[in-house]
XYZ file of C-alpha atoms in Angstrom:
358
model
C 58.987 33.867 6.038
C 59.776 36.626 8.274
C 62.882 37.278 5.494
C 60.411 37.958 2.500
C 57.912 40.412 5.174
C 60.938 42.523 5.639
C 61.799 43.021 2.325
C 58.385 43.889 1.545
C 58.389 46.328 4.058
C 61.481 47.969 3.007
C 59.800 48.203 -0.504
C 57.057 49.947 0.590
C 59.404 52.319 2.913
C 61.363 53.229 0.015
C 58.089 53.619 -2.100
C 56.644 55.319 0.291
C 59.841 57.782 0.633
C 59.765 57.819 -3.468
C 56.224 59.022 -3.390
C 56.583 61.786 -0.290
C 59.847 62.938 -2.203
C 58.289 63.672 -5.868
C 55.177 65.402 -3.850
C 57.613 67.186 -2.347
C 59.618 68.488 -5.305
C 56.425 69.633 -6.879
C 55.636 73.144 -8.169
C 52.451 74.450 -6.523
C 50.648 76.515 -9.239
C 47.922 78.793 -8.942
C 46.317 80.260 -12.342
C 44.602 83.651 -11.769
C 42.464 83.787 -14.593
C 42.433 87.576 -15.003
C 40.698 91.007 -16.315
C 42.904 93.174 -18.561
C 40.286 95.696 -17.460
C 38.967 96.060 -14.058
C 38.107 99.804 -13.774
C 34.779 99.202 -13.686
C 34.502 95.936 -11.278
C 33.196 95.910 -7.631
C 35.185 93.563 -6.870
C 36.707 93.271 -3.390
C 40.323 93.303 -4.531
C 42.150 93.052 -1.046
C 40.383 90.082 -0.496
C 41.654 88.339 -3.686
C 45.626 89.640 -2.656
C 44.704 88.616 0.921
C 43.702 84.737 -0.679
C 46.649 85.015 -3.128
C 49.196 85.924 0.154
C 47.771 83.267 2.495
C 49.040 80.846 -0.390
C 52.862 82.538 0.469
C 54.140 82.213 -3.362
C 57.903 82.204 -3.576
C 57.471 84.085 -7.353
C 54.629 86.045 -9.077
C 54.304 85.971 -12.604
C 52.553 88.190 -15.276
C 51.705 88.139 -18.778
C 54.833 90.200 -19.961
C 57.456 89.479 -22.329
C 60.801 88.409 -21.238
C 63.144 91.051 -21.721
C 65.481 89.139 -24.124
C 62.407 88.331 -26.108
C 61.762 91.710 -27.265
C 64.813 91.791 -29.616
C 63.765 88.501 -31.367
C 60.499 90.449 -32.612
C 59.927 93.089 -35.655
C 60.592 96.205 -35.291
C 56.504 96.618 -36.419
C 55.416 94.108 -33.514
C 52.511 95.129 -31.802
C 54.297 94.448 -28.417
C 57.104 95.670 -29.473
C 56.047 99.050 -30.850
C 54.133 99.822 -27.642
C 56.886 99.207 -25.451
C 58.784 100.860 -27.428
C 57.129 104.386 -26.934
C 57.503 103.741 -23.663
C 61.036 103.435 -23.553
C 61.660 106.378 -25.947
C 59.711 108.941 -23.386
C 61.748 107.456 -20.633
C 65.437 107.482 -22.358
C 64.126 111.250 -24.097
C 63.783 112.224 -20.098
C 66.639 110.093 -19.541
C 69.347 110.635 -22.126
C 72.333 109.226 -19.711
C 73.958 105.795 -21.293
C 73.386 102.459 -18.880
C 77.015 100.784 -17.765
C 76.886 97.302 -16.507
C 73.637 97.076 -16.025
C 72.966 93.852 -14.541
C 75.094 94.524 -11.948
C 73.637 98.143 -11.100
C 70.402 96.239 -11.338
C 71.536 94.024 -8.586
C 72.856 96.305 -6.314
C 69.894 98.502 -6.536
C 67.790 95.851 -5.597
C 69.882 94.625 -2.682
C 69.623 97.979 -1.492
C 65.796 98.772 -1.574
C 65.571 94.810 -0.006
C 67.383 96.668 2.834
C 65.442 99.649 3.166
C 62.861 100.170 0.844
C 62.688 104.085 1.156
C 65.739 104.739 -1.375
C 63.505 106.763 -3.626
C 65.694 107.938 -5.824
C 67.426 104.246 -6.109
C 64.040 103.542 -6.616
C 63.688 105.951 -9.360
C 66.893 104.908 -11.217
C 65.882 101.228 -10.880
C 62.735 101.728 -13.305
C 64.888 103.148 -15.754
C 67.280 100.975 -15.823
C 64.426 98.133 -16.354
C 62.874 100.574 -19.216
C 66.029 100.745 -20.766
C 66.749 97.126 -20.806
C 63.417 96.483 -21.976
C 62.212 94.600 -18.920
C 58.464 95.739 -19.139
C 57.366 93.969 -15.917
C 59.808 95.101 -13.656
C 59.714 98.816 -14.981
C 55.586 98.969 -14.927
C 56.179 97.560 -11.339
C 58.659 100.280 -10.449
C 56.329 102.514 -11.788
C 53.576 101.292 -9.683
C 55.352 101.454 -6.114
C 56.231 104.793 -6.971
C 53.376 106.547 -7.775
C 51.168 104.262 -5.245
C 53.599 103.741 -2.238
C 55.864 106.052 -2.568
C 55.029 109.733 -3.995
C 53.664 110.441 -0.709
C 56.897 110.125 1.316
C 59.058 112.229 -0.875
C 60.695 114.981 0.200
C 60.689 118.236 -2.242
C 63.491 117.448 -3.744
C 62.777 113.988 -4.130
C 59.430 115.054 -5.907
C 60.871 117.483 -8.043
C 63.314 114.344 -9.472
C 60.529 112.585 -9.701
C 59.095 114.854 -12.118
C 62.116 115.430 -14.115
C 62.818 111.408 -14.552
C 59.250 110.317 -15.614
C 57.006 113.783 -15.987
C 53.517 114.032 -15.603
C 50.959 111.681 -14.142
C 48.901 112.629 -16.795
C 51.487 111.770 -19.363
C 52.212 108.517 -17.421
C 48.373 107.248 -18.051
C 48.097 108.519 -21.705
C 51.380 106.222 -21.934
C 50.125 103.475 -20.499
C 52.874 103.161 -17.669
C 50.579 103.669 -14.858
C 47.464 101.702 -16.039
C 44.890 101.935 -12.496
C 42.515 99.621 -14.028
C 45.192 96.639 -14.560
C 44.951 93.466 -13.056
C 48.753 94.262 -12.114
C 47.581 97.786 -10.565
C 44.630 95.978 -8.800
C 46.260 92.693 -7.581
C 49.491 91.612 -8.736
C 51.660 94.727 -7.896
C 49.947 95.046 -4.613
C 50.772 91.229 -3.993
C 53.999 91.511 -4.753
C 54.681 94.844 -2.722
C 52.504 93.408 0.753
C 54.712 89.937 0.337
C 57.846 91.975 0.537
C 58.914 91.099 -2.553
C 60.515 93.432 -4.925
C 60.042 91.387 -8.624
C 57.723 90.296 -10.766
C 58.680 87.425 -13.287
C 57.990 88.051 -16.910
C 56.314 84.671 -18.952
C 54.694 85.595 -22.182
C 55.302 83.914 -25.927
C 55.122 85.945 -28.586
C 56.929 83.871 -30.918
C 53.702 82.305 -33.111
C 52.177 85.769 -33.067
C 52.616 85.792 -36.774
C 50.833 82.595 -37.667
C 48.625 82.836 -34.954
C 47.151 85.755 -36.299
C 47.328 84.037 -40.021
C 45.022 81.121 -38.418
C 42.581 83.443 -36.727
C 42.303 85.681 -39.771
C 41.210 82.090 -41.667
C 38.776 81.027 -38.711
C 36.977 84.500 -38.910
C 36.356 84.014 -42.768
C 35.507 80.604 -42.610
C 33.105 81.415 -39.677
C 31.311 84.171 -41.372
C 30.451 82.138 -44.393
C 28.789 79.602 -41.570
C 26.938 82.595 -40.529
C 25.511 83.737 -43.504
C 24.253 80.398 -44.579
C 22.658 79.832 -41.215
C 21.153 83.119 -41.689
C 20.286 82.104 -45.363
C 18.529 79.122 -44.305
C 18.131 77.904 -40.321
C 17.701 74.566 -41.142
C 20.419 74.237 -42.888
C 23.086 72.484 -41.581
C 24.925 75.431 -40.743
C 21.730 76.392 -39.443
C 21.472 73.530 -37.100
C 25.058 74.061 -35.835
C 24.553 77.943 -35.203
C 21.534 77.847 -32.965
C 23.599 75.106 -31.184
C 26.456 77.008 -30.751
C 24.120 80.433 -29.902
C 22.841 77.787 -27.199
C 25.934 76.789 -25.733
C 27.695 79.942 -25.051
C 25.629 82.258 -23.039
C 24.976 82.587 -19.233
C 21.792 81.460 -17.626
C 20.465 84.809 -15.419
C 21.254 83.165 -12.297
C 25.002 81.866 -13.426
C 24.883 85.625 -14.569
C 23.995 86.723 -11.223
C 26.650 84.836 -9.278
C 29.654 85.524 -11.671
C 28.639 89.015 -10.990
C 28.833 88.918 -7.820
C 32.385 88.018 -7.664
C 33.798 87.858 -10.725
C 37.274 86.233 -10.109
C 35.946 83.212 -8.645
C 33.543 83.022 -11.483
C 36.797 83.193 -14.082
C 38.265 80.401 -12.179
C 35.034 77.603 -12.360
C 34.826 75.165 -15.142
C 31.899 76.904 -16.503
C 33.663 79.724 -17.512
C 36.450 78.099 -19.029
C 34.219 76.468 -21.708
C 32.345 79.865 -21.935
C 35.489 81.894 -22.636
C 36.404 79.374 -25.276
C 33.573 79.011 -27.192
C 33.932 83.468 -26.910
C 37.281 83.451 -28.155
C 37.375 80.032 -30.762
C 33.941 80.665 -32.652
C 32.341 78.033 -30.259
C 35.318 76.070 -29.280
C 36.478 72.593 -29.344
C 33.087 71.377 -28.378
C 31.990 72.016 -31.899
C 34.515 69.974 -33.852
C 32.852 67.785 -36.458
C 29.462 69.800 -36.264
C 27.807 69.910 -39.606
C 29.005 72.763 -41.776
C 31.517 73.633 -38.835
C 35.035 74.524 -40.233
C 36.677 72.386 -37.853
C 40.230 72.160 -39.681
C 40.145 75.817 -40.107
C 39.610 76.197 -36.227
C 42.207 73.542 -35.314
C 44.621 75.599 -37.224
C 43.969 78.221 -34.822
C 43.964 75.744 -31.765
C 47.260 74.981 -32.777
C 48.654 78.153 -32.957
C 47.231 78.918 -29.447
C 48.235 75.864 -27.728
C 52.091 76.770 -29.137
C 51.756 80.349 -26.978
C 50.426 78.515 -23.793
C 53.089 75.622 -23.901
C 55.653 78.602 -24.647
C 54.222 80.864 -21.389
C 54.332 77.262 -19.504
C 57.912 76.759 -20.253
C 58.810 80.105 -19.279
C 56.750 79.881 -15.970
C 58.698 76.382 -15.275
C 62.186 76.878 -16.224
C 62.117 80.367 -13.811
C 60.354 78.579 -11.366
C 62.985 75.754 -11.304
C 66.035 78.309 -12.040
C 65.007 79.898 -8.314
C 63.679 76.687 -6.475
C 60.578 77.424 -5.994
C 57.535 75.571 -4.606
C 54.493 77.911 -4.526
C 53.625 80.220 -7.719
C 51.173 82.429 -8.901
C 50.307 83.065 -12.469
C 48.382 86.427 -13.535
C 47.162 86.113 -16.693
C 44.213 86.949 -19.144
C 41.713 84.187 -18.265
C 41.427 83.201 -21.935
C 44.580 81.301 -20.857
C 43.856 80.106 -17.761
C 42.461 76.204 -18.810
C 44.755 76.323 -21.566
C 47.823 76.362 -19.360
C 46.366 74.319 -16.793
C 45.866 71.444 -19.468
C 49.360 71.791 -20.564
C 51.039 72.069 -16.963
C 49.033 69.213 -15.646
C 51.120 67.028 -18.052
C 53.631 67.832 -15.931
C 54.598 65.034 -13.309
C 56.449 67.608 -11.592
C 53.165 70.259 -11.054
C 50.512 70.451 -9.091
C 47.848 72.660 -10.713
C 45.879 74.139 -7.652
C 42.699 76.298 -8.475
C 42.220 79.879 -7.819
C 39.083 78.405 -5.595
C 40.348 76.117 -3.804
C 42.638 78.794 -1.692
C 41.576 79.517 1.928
């Protein structure tokens, strides 16, 4: 009897160690639903930054395309065209060819880690990131230069900065400096206050073309349904449209609560349901409703899921490579629920809701 008890205890001990080991190896991930335009927001952004700082993330990810992915996009792709304008602008001002960029970037990062006020080093690093098509880290270094370092420049450094990057008006016009973005308001200050010097890129545009096609078909199908509903409100389409109209609105009380703290609001289950409804013509809730183009929406959802799966894959692979334990992912609010659903299937991930942070 004693032998059996000892053996059972050993199994329980082993199982406990296994469970604890699994928990220890999990990556804790906070997906922060974000607004791309915060220019008119009354949000207390430092409070958000402090909450995320207390989480002590090892890595902060942004909805930026990995540098190597740009080469896979066609020249007429909106993301490639948009960043190409910035790259061309920087290249015109800084025409010197790059030499051994990877080693140079690593050397400059190391220097800035030891002393963040090597201003010319940071300027050179920003140029290298732009020419290497690393938009996330180009944007980050430009943010630090403009918002943290510029007031510390000596006279010669001011002249060098103007020569290398032009005027603030030009930088804003090109979208290199974006004061109202979630990055300028939250994620870049967060990285800087954490004493880190890099943002990690995790977007995925591999499925952009089929996504656009599926979206266009759904928009057309929804328009047909809406026209039928307008012609006869008692038709099957009319009753479905009435249900959608009722479903995708906030009550006055909910709207008031959301406006008081937008980022807390965007982390709620209610907002997750609503933003899906707004972006997906009612959303998955209306699959099978009379007159609703269910199969057409499923095609749209499939492509959206593909993109979010690609984004999650980029996060996990980079986090594993860095042995990260805690990760913050800043992403457009429409992605949060989808990414959480995908990541929750991974036993190596623990999802933590923004509103559960202290």
